[in-house]
Short mmCIF file of C-alpha atoms and ligand atoms in Angstrom, two decimals:
data_model
loop_
_atom_site.label_atom_id
_atom_site.label_comp_id
_atom_site.label_asym_id
_atom_site.label_seq_id
_atom_site.Cartn_x
_atom_site.Cartn_y
_atom_site.Cartn_z
CA MET A 1 0.00 0.00 0.00
CA ARG A 2 1.63 3.15 -1.28
CA ILE A 3 0.55 6.35 0.45
CA ALA A 4 1.74 9.77 -0.68
CA VAL A 5 2.29 12.08 2.30
CA PHE A 6 2.02 15.77 1.43
CA ALA A 7 2.48 17.75 4.65
CA GLY A 8 2.45 21.28 3.19
CA ASP A 9 2.60 24.51 5.19
CA GLY A 10 2.02 25.91 8.66
CA ILE A 11 0.69 23.24 11.00
CA GLY A 12 0.49 20.78 8.06
CA PRO A 13 3.82 19.04 8.87
CA GLU A 14 3.07 18.91 12.62
CA VAL A 15 -0.33 17.27 12.29
CA THR A 16 0.73 14.96 9.46
CA GLU A 17 3.66 13.68 11.54
CA GLN A 18 1.21 12.50 14.20
CA ALA A 19 -1.05 10.78 11.66
CA VAL A 20 1.98 8.98 10.23
CA ARG A 21 2.95 7.81 13.74
CA VAL A 22 -0.52 6.31 14.05
CA LEU A 23 -0.35 4.57 10.66
CA GLU A 24 3.10 3.17 11.46
CA LYS A 25 1.95 1.87 14.85
CA LEU A 26 -0.80 -0.19 13.24
CA GLY A 27 1.78 -2.56 11.76
CA LEU A 28 0.14 -2.53 8.34
CA GLU A 29 1.54 -4.91 5.80
CA ALA A 30 3.72 -3.38 3.04
CA LEU A 31 3.11 0.19 4.17
CA ASP A 32 5.04 2.43 1.79
CA LEU A 33 4.96 6.13 2.64
CA VAL A 34 6.40 8.54 0.10
CA GLU A 35 6.70 12.26 0.80
CA GLY A 36 6.18 15.11 -1.65
CA ASP A 37 6.28 18.91 -1.59
CA VAL A 38 3.09 20.97 -1.86
CA GLY A 39 1.95 24.52 -1.23
CA GLY A 40 4.18 27.36 -0.14
CA ALA A 41 6.91 24.90 0.83
CA ALA A 42 6.91 23.54 -2.72
CA TYR A 43 6.86 27.03 -4.22
CA ARG A 44 9.95 28.01 -2.24
CA LYS A 45 11.80 24.84 -3.29
CA HIS A 46 10.59 24.32 -6.87
CA GLY A 47 8.93 27.61 -7.89
CA HIS A 48 5.49 25.98 -8.08
CA PRO A 49 2.93 24.96 -5.40
CA LEU A 50 2.21 21.67 -7.18
CA PRO A 51 5.40 20.59 -8.97
CA ALA A 52 5.31 17.86 -11.63
CA GLU A 53 7.34 15.57 -9.29
CA THR A 54 4.59 15.83 -6.68
CA LEU A 55 1.86 15.03 -9.17
CA ASP A 56 3.89 12.00 -10.29
CA ILE A 57 4.14 10.81 -6.68
CA ALA A 58 0.38 11.31 -6.29
CA ARG A 59 -0.32 9.28 -9.42
CA SER A 60 2.02 6.48 -8.36
CA ALA A 61 0.28 6.14 -4.98
CA ASP A 62 -2.95 4.41 -3.94
CA ALA A 63 -3.98 7.33 -1.73
CA ILE A 64 -2.76 10.67 -0.42
CA LEU A 65 -2.50 11.85 3.17
CA PHE A 66 -2.53 15.65 3.04
CA GLY A 67 -1.77 18.22 5.76
CA ALA A 68 -2.63 21.76 4.74
CA VAL A 69 -1.39 24.51 2.45
CA GLY A 70 -1.44 28.26 2.79
CA ASP A 71 1.13 30.91 3.59
CA PHE A 72 0.00 34.50 3.99
CA SER A 73 3.46 35.77 2.99
CA LEU A 74 2.87 34.35 -0.51
CA ASP A 75 -0.59 35.86 -1.00
CA HIS A 76 0.88 38.54 -3.30
CA LEU A 77 1.75 35.91 -5.94
CA ASP A 78 -0.26 35.42 -9.11
CA ARG A 79 -3.14 33.15 -8.21
CA HIS A 80 -1.80 30.13 -10.11
CA LEU A 81 1.33 30.20 -7.93
CA ARG A 82 -0.40 30.59 -4.58
CA PRO A 83 -0.08 27.68 -2.10
CA GLU A 84 -3.80 26.82 -2.19
CA GLN A 85 -3.43 25.88 -5.85
CA ALA A 86 -1.73 22.70 -4.69
CA VAL A 87 -4.84 21.25 -3.13
CA LEU A 88 -7.13 22.71 -5.80
CA GLY A 89 -4.83 21.29 -8.49
CA LEU A 90 -4.74 17.82 -6.93
CA ARG A 91 -8.52 17.79 -6.62
CA LYS A 92 -8.94 18.71 -10.27
CA GLU A 93 -6.06 16.73 -11.81
CA LEU A 94 -6.97 13.56 -9.96
CA GLY A 95 -10.74 13.86 -10.43
CA LEU A 96 -11.38 14.03 -6.68
CA PHE A 97 -14.96 15.21 -7.00
CA ALA A 98 -16.60 13.88 -3.84
CA ASN A 99 -15.62 15.42 -0.54
CA LEU A 100 -16.98 13.62 2.53
CA ARG A 101 -16.87 15.60 5.77
CA PRO A 102 -18.41 13.74 8.72
CA ALA A 103 -19.25 15.59 11.95
CA ARG A 104 -20.34 13.96 15.17
CA VAL A 105 -19.94 14.78 18.82
CA PHE A 106 -17.50 12.63 20.72
CA LYS A 107 -18.66 11.42 24.12
CA GLY A 108 -17.51 13.80 26.80
CA LEU A 109 -17.23 16.79 24.50
CA GLU A 110 -20.91 17.79 24.64
CA ASP A 111 -20.08 20.60 27.06
CA LEU A 112 -17.18 21.89 24.98
CA THR A 113 -19.00 22.88 21.81
CA THR A 114 -20.36 26.35 21.29
CA LEU A 115 -23.88 24.87 21.27
CA ARG A 116 -25.90 23.79 24.29
CA PRO A 117 -24.96 20.16 25.18
CA GLU A 118 -28.45 18.80 24.52
CA VAL A 119 -28.34 20.34 21.01
CA ALA A 120 -24.77 19.33 20.21
CA SER A 121 -25.19 15.75 21.41
CA GLN A 122 -27.67 15.14 18.58
CA ILE A 123 -25.08 15.75 15.85
CA ASP A 124 -24.13 12.85 13.61
CA LEU A 125 -24.08 14.18 10.08
CA LEU A 126 -22.16 13.88 6.87
CA ILE A 127 -21.55 16.75 4.48
CA VAL A 128 -21.09 15.57 0.90
CA ARG A 129 -19.47 18.47 -0.92
CA GLU A 130 -18.89 18.61 -4.68
CA LEU A 131 -15.20 19.35 -5.17
CA ASN A 132 -14.42 19.77 -8.86
CA GLY A 133 -16.75 22.55 -9.98
CA ASP A 134 -18.66 25.64 -8.88
CA VAL A 135 -17.24 29.13 -8.52
CA TYR A 136 -13.88 27.71 -7.33
CA PHE A 137 -13.05 26.43 -10.80
CA GLY A 138 -14.89 28.90 -13.02
CA GLU A 139 -13.22 31.56 -15.09
CA LYS A 140 -12.23 34.54 -12.99
CA GLY A 141 -10.44 37.81 -13.28
CA THR A 142 -10.32 41.48 -12.51
CA ARG A 143 -11.20 44.18 -15.01
CA THR A 144 -11.68 47.90 -15.16
CA LEU A 145 -15.17 49.12 -15.92
CA PRO A 146 -15.76 51.92 -18.43
CA ASP A 147 -16.20 54.37 -15.54
CA GLY A 148 -12.78 53.42 -14.18
CA ARG A 149 -13.88 51.26 -11.25
CA ARG A 150 -12.02 47.95 -10.75
CA GLN A 151 -14.20 44.85 -10.72
CA GLY A 152 -13.39 41.30 -9.64
CA TRP A 153 -15.44 38.48 -11.12
CA ASP A 154 -15.73 34.70 -10.71
CA MET A 155 -17.98 32.50 -12.79
CA MET A 156 -20.25 30.08 -10.93
CA SER A 157 -21.59 27.13 -12.91
CA TYR A 158 -22.49 23.45 -12.64
CA ALA A 159 -23.10 21.14 -15.59
CA GLU A 160 -25.81 18.53 -15.08
CA ASP A 161 -23.40 15.57 -15.15
CA GLU A 162 -21.35 17.16 -12.36
CA VAL A 163 -24.47 17.51 -10.22
CA ARG A 164 -25.68 14.03 -11.10
CA ARG A 165 -22.52 12.24 -9.97
CA ILE A 166 -22.32 14.04 -6.62
CA ALA A 167 -26.05 13.50 -6.12
CA HIS A 168 -25.44 9.76 -6.55
CA THR A 169 -22.68 10.00 -3.92
CA GLY A 170 -25.09 11.77 -1.57
CA PHE A 171 -27.92 9.26 -2.08
CA THR A 172 -25.57 6.29 -1.75
CA ALA A 173 -24.18 7.72 1.49
CA ALA A 174 -27.71 8.28 2.79
CA MET A 175 -28.64 4.67 1.94
CA GLY A 176 -25.81 3.53 4.23
CA ARG A 177 -26.96 5.81 7.05
CA SER A 178 -30.39 7.05 8.12
CA LYS A 179 -31.77 7.44 4.58
CA LYS A 180 -32.26 11.19 4.82
CA LEU A 181 -30.68 13.54 2.31
CA CYS A 182 -30.88 17.32 2.46
CA SER A 183 -29.73 19.12 -0.68
CA VAL A 184 -28.50 22.62 0.12
CA ASP A 185 -28.60 25.30 -2.56
CA LYS A 186 -29.62 28.87 -3.26
CA ALA A 187 -32.19 28.10 -5.96
CA ASN A 188 -34.29 31.14 -5.04
CA VAL A 189 -31.56 33.37 -6.50
CA LEU A 190 -29.03 31.38 -8.56
CA GLU A 191 -29.59 29.59 -11.89
CA THR A 192 -26.69 27.28 -10.99
CA SER A 193 -28.66 26.21 -7.91
CA GLN A 194 -31.94 25.79 -9.81
CA LEU A 195 -30.28 23.33 -12.16
CA TRP A 196 -28.65 21.66 -9.13
CA ARG A 197 -32.06 21.20 -7.50
CA ASP A 198 -33.72 19.93 -10.69
CA VAL A 199 -31.00 17.33 -11.25
CA VAL A 200 -31.02 16.18 -7.60
CA ILE A 201 -34.78 15.62 -7.92
CA GLU A 202 -34.24 13.60 -11.12
CA VAL A 203 -31.62 11.42 -9.44
CA SER A 204 -33.86 10.92 -6.39
CA LYS A 205 -36.18 8.72 -8.51
CA GLU A 206 -33.46 6.05 -8.37
CA TYR A 207 -33.45 6.12 -4.56
CA PRO A 208 -37.10 5.82 -3.50
CA GLU A 209 -36.11 4.81 0.03
CA VAL A 210 -34.25 8.05 0.69
CA GLU A 211 -36.23 10.95 2.08
CA LEU A 212 -35.05 13.99 0.08
CA SER A 213 -35.43 17.56 1.28
CA HIS A 214 -34.13 20.87 -0.02
CA MET A 215 -32.89 23.83 1.96
CA TYR A 216 -31.52 27.22 1.03
CA VAL A 217 -27.96 27.67 2.24
CA ASP A 218 -28.71 30.66 4.45
CA ASN A 219 -31.38 28.67 6.29
CA ALA A 220 -29.04 25.65 6.44
CA ALA A 221 -26.41 27.76 8.21
CA MET A 222 -29.04 28.76 10.75
CA GLN A 223 -30.49 25.25 11.15
CA LEU A 224 -27.00 23.81 11.75
CA VAL A 225 -26.87 25.86 14.92
CA LYS A 226 -30.55 25.69 15.86
CA ASN A 227 -31.24 22.02 15.34
CA PRO A 228 -28.29 20.15 13.80
CA GLY A 229 -29.77 16.80 14.85
CA GLN A 230 -32.25 17.07 11.96
CA PHE A 231 -29.47 16.40 9.43
CA ASP A 232 -28.26 13.00 8.29
CA VAL A 233 -26.53 13.61 4.94
CA ILE A 234 -26.19 17.06 3.38
CA VAL A 235 -25.26 17.25 -0.29
CA THR A 236 -24.12 20.60 -1.61
CA GLY A 237 -21.81 22.48 -3.94
CA ASN A 238 -18.17 23.36 -3.50
CA LEU A 239 -18.55 26.83 -1.97
CA PHE A 240 -21.51 26.14 0.31
CA GLY A 241 -19.95 22.86 1.49
CA ASP A 242 -16.68 24.57 2.33
CA ILE A 243 -18.42 27.12 4.52
CA LEU A 244 -20.97 24.82 6.16
CA SER A 245 -18.33 22.26 7.11
CA ASP A 246 -16.23 24.80 9.01
CA GLN A 247 -19.43 25.78 10.79
CA ALA A 248 -20.29 22.15 11.54
CA SER A 249 -16.83 21.69 13.08
CA MET A 250 -17.54 24.25 15.78
CA CYS A 251 -20.91 22.65 16.43
CA VAL A 252 -19.04 19.51 17.51
CA GLY A 253 -16.24 21.25 19.37
CA SER A 254 -13.34 22.24 17.14
CA ILE A 255 -12.09 22.48 13.59
CA GLY A 256 -9.20 20.36 14.87
CA LEU A 257 -11.55 17.36 14.96
CA LEU A 258 -13.02 17.31 11.45
CA ALA A 259 -11.54 14.88 8.94
CA SER A 260 -12.29 14.57 5.26
CA ALA A 261 -12.01 12.27 2.27
CA SER A 262 -11.81 13.62 -1.27
CA LEU A 263 -12.70 10.73 -3.52
CA ALA A 264 -12.38 9.95 -7.20
CA GLU A 265 -14.35 7.22 -8.96
CA GLY A 266 -13.06 3.93 -7.53
CA THR A 267 -10.90 3.70 -4.43
CA TYR A 268 -8.42 6.51 -4.99
CA GLY A 269 -8.64 9.41 -2.56
CA LEU A 270 -6.94 12.32 -0.85
CA TYR A 271 -7.45 12.56 2.91
CA GLU A 272 -7.01 15.78 4.83
CA PRO A 273 -8.27 17.67 7.87
CA ILE A 274 -10.83 20.29 6.87
CA HIS A 275 -8.76 23.05 8.44
CA GLY A 276 -6.03 25.10 6.82
CA SER A 277 -2.41 25.79 7.68
CA ALA A 278 -3.30 27.86 10.79
CA PRO A 279 -0.28 30.19 10.60
CA ASP A 280 -1.29 31.74 13.93
CA ILE A 281 -0.34 28.57 15.84
CA ALA A 282 2.17 26.96 13.45
CA GLY A 283 5.44 25.63 14.83
CA LYS A 284 4.30 25.91 18.45
CA ASN A 285 3.10 22.34 19.13
CA LEU A 286 -0.38 23.80 19.62
CA ALA A 287 -2.31 22.22 16.74
CA ASN A 288 -4.77 19.45 17.35
CA PRO A 289 -3.72 16.55 15.08
CA MET A 290 -6.92 14.55 15.63
CA ALA A 291 -8.56 15.75 12.39
CA THR A 292 -5.56 14.47 10.42
CA ILE A 293 -5.41 11.24 12.42
CA LEU A 294 -9.12 10.70 11.71
CA SER A 295 -8.43 11.45 8.03
CA ALA A 296 -5.91 8.60 8.08
CA ALA A 297 -8.72 6.37 9.39
CA MET A 298 -10.90 7.45 6.45
CA LEU A 299 -7.99 6.64 4.13
CA LEU A 300 -7.74 3.08 5.43
CA ARG A 301 -11.52 2.64 5.14
CA HIS A 302 -12.16 4.14 1.70
CA SER A 303 -8.98 3.44 -0.24
CA PHE A 304 -7.99 0.09 1.29
CA GLY A 305 -11.18 -1.37 2.73
CA LEU A 306 -9.47 -1.71 6.15
CA GLU A 307 -12.59 -1.06 8.22
CA GLU A 308 -11.22 -2.74 11.34
CA GLN A 309 -8.06 -0.63 11.37
CA ALA A 310 -10.07 2.52 10.67
CA VAL A 311 -12.32 1.82 13.64
CA ARG A 312 -9.24 1.13 15.79
CA ILE A 313 -8.00 4.65 15.06
CA GLU A 314 -11.40 6.23 15.63
CA ASN A 315 -11.83 4.41 18.93
CA ALA A 316 -8.34 5.46 20.05
CA VAL A 317 -9.16 9.12 19.32
CA ALA A 318 -12.47 8.80 21.17
CA ALA A 319 -10.70 7.13 24.13
CA ALA A 320 -8.03 9.85 24.29
CA LEU A 321 -10.71 12.54 24.32
CA ALA A 322 -12.75 10.67 26.94
CA ALA A 323 -9.60 10.47 29.08
CA GLY A 324 -9.34 14.26 28.93
CA VAL A 325 -6.54 14.59 26.37
CA LYS A 326 -7.48 17.93 24.83
CA GLY A 327 -5.58 20.55 22.94
CA GLY A 328 -5.97 24.29 23.39
CA ASP A 329 -8.72 24.30 20.75
CA LEU A 330 -10.85 22.30 23.22
CA GLY A 331 -9.81 24.29 26.28
CA GLY A 332 -7.12 21.79 27.30
CA SER A 333 -3.35 21.99 27.43
CA ALA A 334 -2.16 18.91 25.52
CA GLY A 335 0.32 19.65 22.75
CA THR A 336 0.32 18.25 19.22
CA ARG A 337 2.89 15.54 19.97
CA GLU A 338 1.27 14.63 23.27
CA ILE A 339 -2.12 14.19 21.59
CA GLY A 340 -0.53 12.03 18.89
CA GLY A 341 1.16 9.94 21.58
CA ALA A 342 -2.08 9.56 23.52
CA VAL A 343 -3.83 8.20 20.43
CA VAL A 344 -0.93 5.85 19.61
CA GLU A 345 -1.02 4.48 23.18
CA ARG A 346 -4.71 3.66 22.87
CA LEU A 347 -4.62 1.89 19.49
N1 NAI B 401 -7.11 22.44 2.53
C1 NAI B 401 -6.27 23.40 2.83
O1 NAI B 401 -5.07 23.22 2.73
C2 NAI B 401 -6.79 24.70 3.35
C3 NAI B 401 -5.95 25.77 3.38
N2 NAI B 401 -6.37 26.96 3.92
C4 NAI B 401 -5.36 28.04 4.01
O2 NAI B 401 -4.86 28.06 5.35
C5 NAI B 401 -4.44 29.39 5.68
C6 NAI B 401 -5.09 29.84 6.98
O3 NAI B 401 -6.48 29.99 6.77
P1 NAI B 401 -7.54 30.29 7.91
O4 NAI B 401 -8.69 30.94 7.27
O5 NAI B 401 -6.87 30.94 9.05
O6 NAI B 401 -8.09 28.84 8.35
P2 NAI B 401 -7.45 27.73 9.29
O7 NAI B 401 -8.36 26.56 9.23
O8 NAI B 401 -6.03 27.48 8.95
O9 NAI B 401 -7.50 28.37 10.77
C7 NAI B 401 -8.69 28.93 11.29
C8 NAI B 401 -8.58 28.99 12.82
O10 NAI B 401 -8.67 27.66 13.34
C9 NAI B 401 -7.53 27.32 14.08
N3 NAI B 401 -7.15 25.94 13.77
C10 NAI B 401 -7.13 25.38 12.54
N4 NAI B 401 -6.73 24.11 12.61
C11 NAI B 401 -6.49 23.84 13.90
C12 NAI B 401 -6.02 22.69 14.61
N5 NAI B 401 -5.73 21.54 14.00
N6 NAI B 401 -5.87 22.79 15.95
C13 NAI B 401 -6.17 23.93 16.60
N7 NAI B 401 -6.62 25.05 15.99
C14 NAI B 401 -6.75 25.01 14.65
C15 NAI B 401 -6.43 28.31 13.64
O11 NAI B 401 -5.46 28.49 14.64
C16 NAI B 401 -7.25 29.55 13.32
O12 NAI B 401 -7.46 30.31 14.47
C17 NAI B 401 -4.82 30.25 4.49
O13 NAI B 401 -3.67 30.45 3.70
C18 NAI B 401 -5.87 29.43 3.75
O14 NAI B 401 -5.96 29.72 2.40
C19 NAI B 401 -7.61 27.10 4.48
C20 NAI B 401 -8.48 26.04 4.45
C21 NAI B 401 -8.16 24.78 3.84
C1 COI B 402 -8.55 25.56 -1.39
C2 COI B 402 -8.93 25.55 0.04
C3 COI B 402 -8.28 26.72 0.72
C4 COI B 402 -10.42 25.53 0.18
C5 COI B 402 -10.92 25.16 1.54
O1 COI B 402 -11.02 25.97 2.43
C6 COI B 402 -11.33 23.79 1.80
O2 COI B 402 -11.29 22.95 0.92
O3 COI B 402 -11.74 23.51 2.93
MG1 MG B 403 -12.36 25.26 3.97
#
């Protein structure tokens, strides 16, 4: 099993190191980890955030474990050279169109979320976010209007086949859970969303057992705080899914807990925490590595079918949290390495 490890920038290397410790402790057969440069770190070394060598490593691997990219000191670069292009480029180049972002409250953390415990304890949801289209990948630019004002513009669009395939992912996920799918859009204003809604309804005919609902994204943001327990699977576009998943992370306690899988057709996938490079805490042993460790569990489950090992990791994280091992993000004082060690001990 060949796993590409792309640590990236900021806290990326710190949290990835802990996830690698966990993978190595499992004693997996023929584990082959191969590192590659991405993001600002890759730009500084190779002049590009996603060098050809890195893409080659990604293509030669069965799966990717990814840290985070982003470096504010490089934000002046042309957009195609900015660190974030590494993760956007991998998603596009490798056809990673389905982003799964599960959120549930771990036992013992009910009091630590920003919601009331009786509200937070109801959360067990999955956000299925489309990852290859939407305004993130549309044409964009800046121009000067005839009256001299500067204007920035980004094109939002979804083609029906793009909506159809992510809708199938959403319905399939719902079939394996509580059979409830909520499609989140902004169809009252956007043509892109109207087409999205129409296509989701078409696809729903193939899944008669799944209860489909639709919700506008502004209401969804509100409902996630008011009554998150109503959601089972949410399927939504790239932009809305990005925003709602950061919000969902705080509903369960911390962004340092939310893992993700970015899947292509088949078993190939990239696995990363939903957070970014967190420059404010980078290099200080303050980052919570649990989101990356849980991403490694998703990697074993989705790309290698190693359900038992995935559950071992998830149980070890849950046990560490239940034993009070908490980073600063959860009001505790455990450092990145200490949290990693606590999970390793409980495997
Ligand atoms: N997939 C990726 O690589 C992503 C990259 N980014 C990039 O990351 C950089 C920073 O972006 P921000 O908007 O600040 O988002 P961020 O997710 O990096 O940080 C937001 C806040 O959450 C905290 N935080 C994040 N992860 C944490 C962890 N594991 N443990 C404890 N606290 C944690 C940070 O300290 C910060 O206060 C930017 O350059 C951005 O473009 C942002 C999101 C995703
Ligand atoms: C390109 C990333 C910065 C987008 C993002 O925030 C995410 O995928 O969560
Ligand atoms: Mg994000």
